Amino acid sequence: MSDLPTLPVTFRPGSTRAVLLTAAVAILVVITAVAMLLKQLNPAERLSFIVTALLLDAVLLLLARPKVVADEDGVTVINLTSKRRLEWAEILQVTLRSGDPWVFLNLSDGTSLPALGIQPGLAKQRAIADARALRALVETRSVANPERHQS
């Protein structure tokens, strides 16, 4: 297939990630500036403002973490707090149905793994294209496919 992405390839919600990272920087700058400009605050109170900003940033950075990385040997799914490595043969199907918040990978062990790195949130067409690309890679590299791509 000529429309297959070159491996390794990383899928991540670029627009959502940009918004989250921009918000993280803005929150840190604004809250730190407010803490420094309020003259009635003592050093401990200023520090509490900055620590609060850092905690908010940590949450935003966690939300910006998801991605799906496909390479020659398989797929790594990095979600908010977990990371899972899958061999190509473990992935039976890639689905992104209308209304789904993100892609789901149906696995050979009978479970389904959410892949938050491909989500239609702010860039629906991009997510659909990424889901199709990952689906094509899975179909091409599947053990069940006798014409399995070898590099």
mmCIF file of C-alpha atoms in Angstrom:
data_model
loop_
_atom_site.group_PDB
_atom_site.id
_atom_site.type_symbol
_atom_site.label_atom_id
_atom_site.label_comp_id
_atom_site.label_asym_id
_atom_site.label_seq_id
_atom_site.Cartn_x
_atom_site.Cartn_y
_atom_site.Cartn_z
ATOM 1 C CA MET A 1 0.000 0.000 0.000
ATOM 2 C CA SER A 2 1.478 3.323 -1.017
ATOM 3 C CA ASP A 3 -0.604 5.328 1.496
ATOM 4 C CA LEU A 4 0.975 3.625 4.513
ATOM 5 C CA PRO A 5 2.947 5.973 6.753
ATOM 6 C CA THR A 6 6.681 5.444 7.020
ATOM 7 C CA LEU A 7 7.631 3.733 10.266
ATOM 8 C CA PRO A 8 8.214 4.747 12.950
ATOM 9 C CA VAL A 9 5.194 7.039 13.122
ATOM 10 C CA THR A 10 3.677 8.847 16.094
ATOM 11 C CA PHE A 11 -0.016 9.685 16.291
ATOM 12 C CA ARG A 12 -1.059 12.321 18.807
ATOM 13 C CA PRO A 13 -3.819 14.915 19.065
ATOM 14 C CA GLY A 14 -1.744 17.887 17.896
ATOM 15 C CA SER A 15 -4.319 20.662 18.289
ATOM 16 C CA THR A 16 -5.435 19.481 21.708
ATOM 17 C CA ARG A 17 -1.831 19.110 22.809
ATOM 18 C CA ALA A 18 -0.973 22.628 21.594
ATOM 19 C CA VAL A 19 -3.918 24.103 23.510
ATOM 20 C CA LEU A 20 -3.002 22.205 26.690
ATOM 21 C CA LEU A 21 0.690 23.145 26.575
ATOM 22 C CA THR A 22 -0.104 26.784 25.803
ATOM 23 C CA ALA A 23 -2.568 26.871 28.699
ATOM 24 C CA ALA A 24 0.040 25.318 31.011
ATOM 25 C CA VAL A 25 2.579 28.026 30.188
ATOM 26 C CA ALA A 26 -0.026 30.795 30.477
ATOM 27 C CA ILE A 27 -1.264 29.533 33.847
ATOM 28 C CA LEU A 28 2.248 29.330 35.258
ATOM 29 C CA VAL A 29 3.174 32.816 34.016
ATOM 30 C CA VAL A 30 -0.063 34.515 35.121
ATOM 31 C CA ILE A 31 -0.297 32.916 38.565
ATOM 32 C CA THR A 32 3.398 33.525 39.254
ATOM 33 C CA ALA A 33 3.045 37.162 38.142
ATOM 34 C CA VAL A 34 -0.007 37.634 40.367
ATOM 35 C CA ALA A 35 1.847 36.091 43.312
ATOM 36 C CA MET A 36 4.776 38.472 42.804
ATOM 37 C CA LEU A 37 2.612 41.565 42.237
ATOM 38 C CA LEU A 38 0.438 41.148 45.338
ATOM 39 C CA LYS A 39 2.540 43.006 47.896
ATOM 40 C CA GLN A 40 0.422 41.923 50.872
ATOM 41 C CA LEU A 41 1.425 38.256 50.383
ATOM 42 C CA ASN A 42 4.202 36.832 52.502
ATOM 43 C CA PRO A 43 6.791 34.478 50.931
ATOM 44 C CA ALA A 44 4.912 31.331 52.011
ATOM 45 C CA GLU A 45 1.697 32.576 50.395
ATOM 46 C CA ARG A 46 3.574 33.454 47.205
ATOM 47 C CA LEU A 47 5.067 29.991 47.193
ATOM 48 C CA SER A 48 1.605 28.443 47.629
ATOM 49 C CA PHE A 49 0.404 30.335 44.534
ATOM 50 C CA ILE A 50 3.343 29.000 42.497
ATOM 51 C CA VAL A 51 2.906 25.440 43.797
ATOM 52 C CA THR A 52 -0.781 25.605 42.857
ATOM 53 C CA ALA A 53 0.182 26.739 39.350
ATOM 54 C CA LEU A 54 2.662 23.857 39.087
ATOM 55 C CA LEU A 55 -0.004 21.366 40.187
ATOM 56 C CA LEU A 56 -2.407 22.699 37.551
ATOM 57 C CA ASP A 57 0.386 22.448 34.980
ATOM 58 C CA ALA A 58 1.069 18.848 36.002
ATOM 59 C CA VAL A 59 -2.566 17.966 35.270
ATOM 60 C CA LEU A 60 -2.443 19.713 31.888
ATOM 61 C CA LEU A 61 0.828 17.979 31.000
ATOM 62 C CA LEU A 62 -0.725 14.645 31.946
ATOM 63 C CA LEU A 63 -3.667 15.386 29.634
ATOM 64 C CA ALA A 64 -1.187 16.223 26.832
ATOM 65 C CA ARG A 65 0.703 12.914 27.254
ATOM 66 C CA PRO A 66 -1.330 10.459 25.121
ATOM 67 C CA LYS A 67 0.162 9.173 21.899
ATOM 68 C CA VAL A 68 0.344 6.051 19.785
ATOM 69 C CA VAL A 69 3.739 5.080 18.359
ATOM 70 C CA ALA A 70 3.930 2.464 15.598
ATOM 71 C CA ASP A 71 7.262 0.952 14.620
ATOM 72 C CA GLU A 72 8.512 -2.145 12.826
ATOM 73 C CA ASP A 73 7.847 -4.428 15.814
ATOM 74 C CA GLY A 74 4.478 -3.177 17.005
ATOM 75 C CA VAL A 75 2.583 -0.368 18.648
ATOM 76 C CA THR A 76 3.120 1.481 21.918
ATOM 77 C CA VAL A 77 -0.004 3.068 23.388
ATOM 78 C CA ILE A 78 0.669 5.818 25.912
ATOM 79 C CA ASN A 79 -2.462 7.009 27.703
ATOM 80 C CA LEU A 80 -2.811 9.367 30.665
ATOM 81 C CA THR A 81 -1.229 7.172 33.322
ATOM 82 C CA SER A 82 -0.353 3.970 31.475
ATOM 83 C CA LYS A 83 1.897 2.693 28.723
ATOM 84 C CA ARG A 84 1.388 -0.595 26.898
ATOM 85 C CA ARG A 85 3.490 -2.227 24.217
ATOM 86 C CA LEU A 86 1.670 -4.434 21.680
ATOM 87 C CA GLU A 87 3.003 -6.713 18.983
ATOM 88 C CA TRP A 88 1.300 -6.272 15.613
ATOM 89 C CA ALA A 89 -0.277 -9.732 15.919
ATOM 90 C CA GLU A 90 -2.024 -8.733 19.165
ATOM 91 C CA ILE A 91 -4.103 -6.043 17.439
ATOM 92 C CA LEU A 92 -7.101 -7.486 15.627
ATOM 93 C CA GLN A 93 -8.978 -4.307 14.791
ATOM 94 C CA VAL A 94 -8.701 -0.512 14.997
ATOM 95 C CA THR A 95 -12.045 1.231 15.499
ATOM 96 C CA LEU A 96 -13.190 4.837 15.635
ATOM 97 C CA ARG A 97 -16.960 4.915 15.423
ATOM 98 C CA SER A 98 -19.008 8.092 15.202
ATOM 99 C CA GLY A 99 -19.274 9.532 18.700
ATOM 100 C CA ASP A 100 -16.265 7.640 20.078
ATOM 101 C CA PRO A 101 -13.986 9.891 22.147
ATOM 102 C CA TRP A 102 -10.876 8.083 20.820
ATOM 103 C CA VAL A 103 -9.686 5.034 18.918
ATOM 104 C CA PHE A 104 -10.138 1.569 20.400
ATOM 105 C CA LEU A 105 -7.842 -1.359 19.650
ATOM 106 C CA ASN A 106 -9.539 -4.762 19.787
ATOM 107 C CA LEU A 107 -6.934 -7.219 20.977
ATOM 108 C CA SER A 108 -6.358 -10.936 20.518
ATOM 109 C CA ASP A 109 -6.909 -11.587 24.255
ATOM 110 C CA GLY A 110 -10.545 -10.462 23.880
ATOM 111 C CA THR A 111 -10.066 -7.042 25.446
ATOM 112 C CA SER A 112 -10.279 -3.571 23.983
ATOM 113 C CA LEU A 113 -7.618 -0.947 24.648
ATOM 114 C CA PRO A 114 -8.435 2.749 24.350
ATOM 115 C CA ALA A 115 -5.762 4.651 22.412
ATOM 116 C CA LEU A 116 -6.174 8.256 23.535
ATOM 117 C CA GLY A 117 -3.443 9.390 21.150
ATOM 118 C CA ILE A 118 -5.980 9.385 18.315
ATOM 119 C CA GLN A 119 -9.022 11.405 19.316
ATOM 120 C CA PRO A 120 -11.407 13.477 17.227
ATOM 121 C CA GLY A 121 -11.720 16.308 19.781
ATOM 122 C CA LEU A 122 -10.430 19.469 18.044
ATOM 123 C CA ALA A 123 -9.267 17.856 14.789
ATOM 124 C CA LYS A 124 -11.831 15.288 13.694
ATOM 125 C CA GLN A 125 -10.571 14.821 10.115
ATOM 126 C CA ARG A 126 -6.992 14.372 11.350
ATOM 127 C CA ALA A 127 -8.151 11.714 13.837
ATOM 128 C CA ILE A 128 -10.068 9.878 11.113
ATOM 129 C CA ALA A 129 -7.005 9.928 8.834
ATOM 130 C CA ASP A 130 -4.754 8.723 11.686
ATOM 131 C CA ALA A 131 -7.192 5.919 12.570
ATOM 132 C CA ARG A 132 -7.275 4.826 8.919
ATOM 133 C CA ALA A 133 -3.474 4.888 8.722
ATOM 134 C CA LEU A 134 -3.129 2.796 11.890
ATOM 135 C CA ARG A 135 -5.824 0.409 10.633
ATOM 136 C CA ALA A 136 -3.952 0.001 7.327
ATOM 137 C CA LEU A 137 -0.701 -0.680 9.187
ATOM 138 C CA VAL A 138 -2.414 -3.293 11.378
ATOM 139 C CA GLU A 139 -4.000 -4.990 8.361
ATOM 140 C CA THR A 140 -0.710 -4.974 6.439
ATOM 141 C CA ARG A 141 1.361 -6.301 9.327
ATOM 142 C CA SER A 142 -1.157 -8.808 10.675
ATOM 143 C CA VAL A 143 0.078 -12.376 11.044
ATOM 144 C CA ALA A 144 -3.247 -13.505 9.585
ATOM 145 C CA ASN A 145 -2.399 -11.685 6.351
ATOM 146 C CA PRO A 146 -0.226 -13.943 4.141
ATOM 147 C CA GLU A 147 1.137 -10.881 2.322
ATOM 148 C CA ARG A 148 2.546 -9.464 5.540
ATOM 149 C CA HIS A 149 4.837 -6.507 4.949
ATOM 150 C CA GLN A 150 8.449 -7.287 5.830
ATOM 151 C CA SER A 151 11.086 -4.555 6.024
#
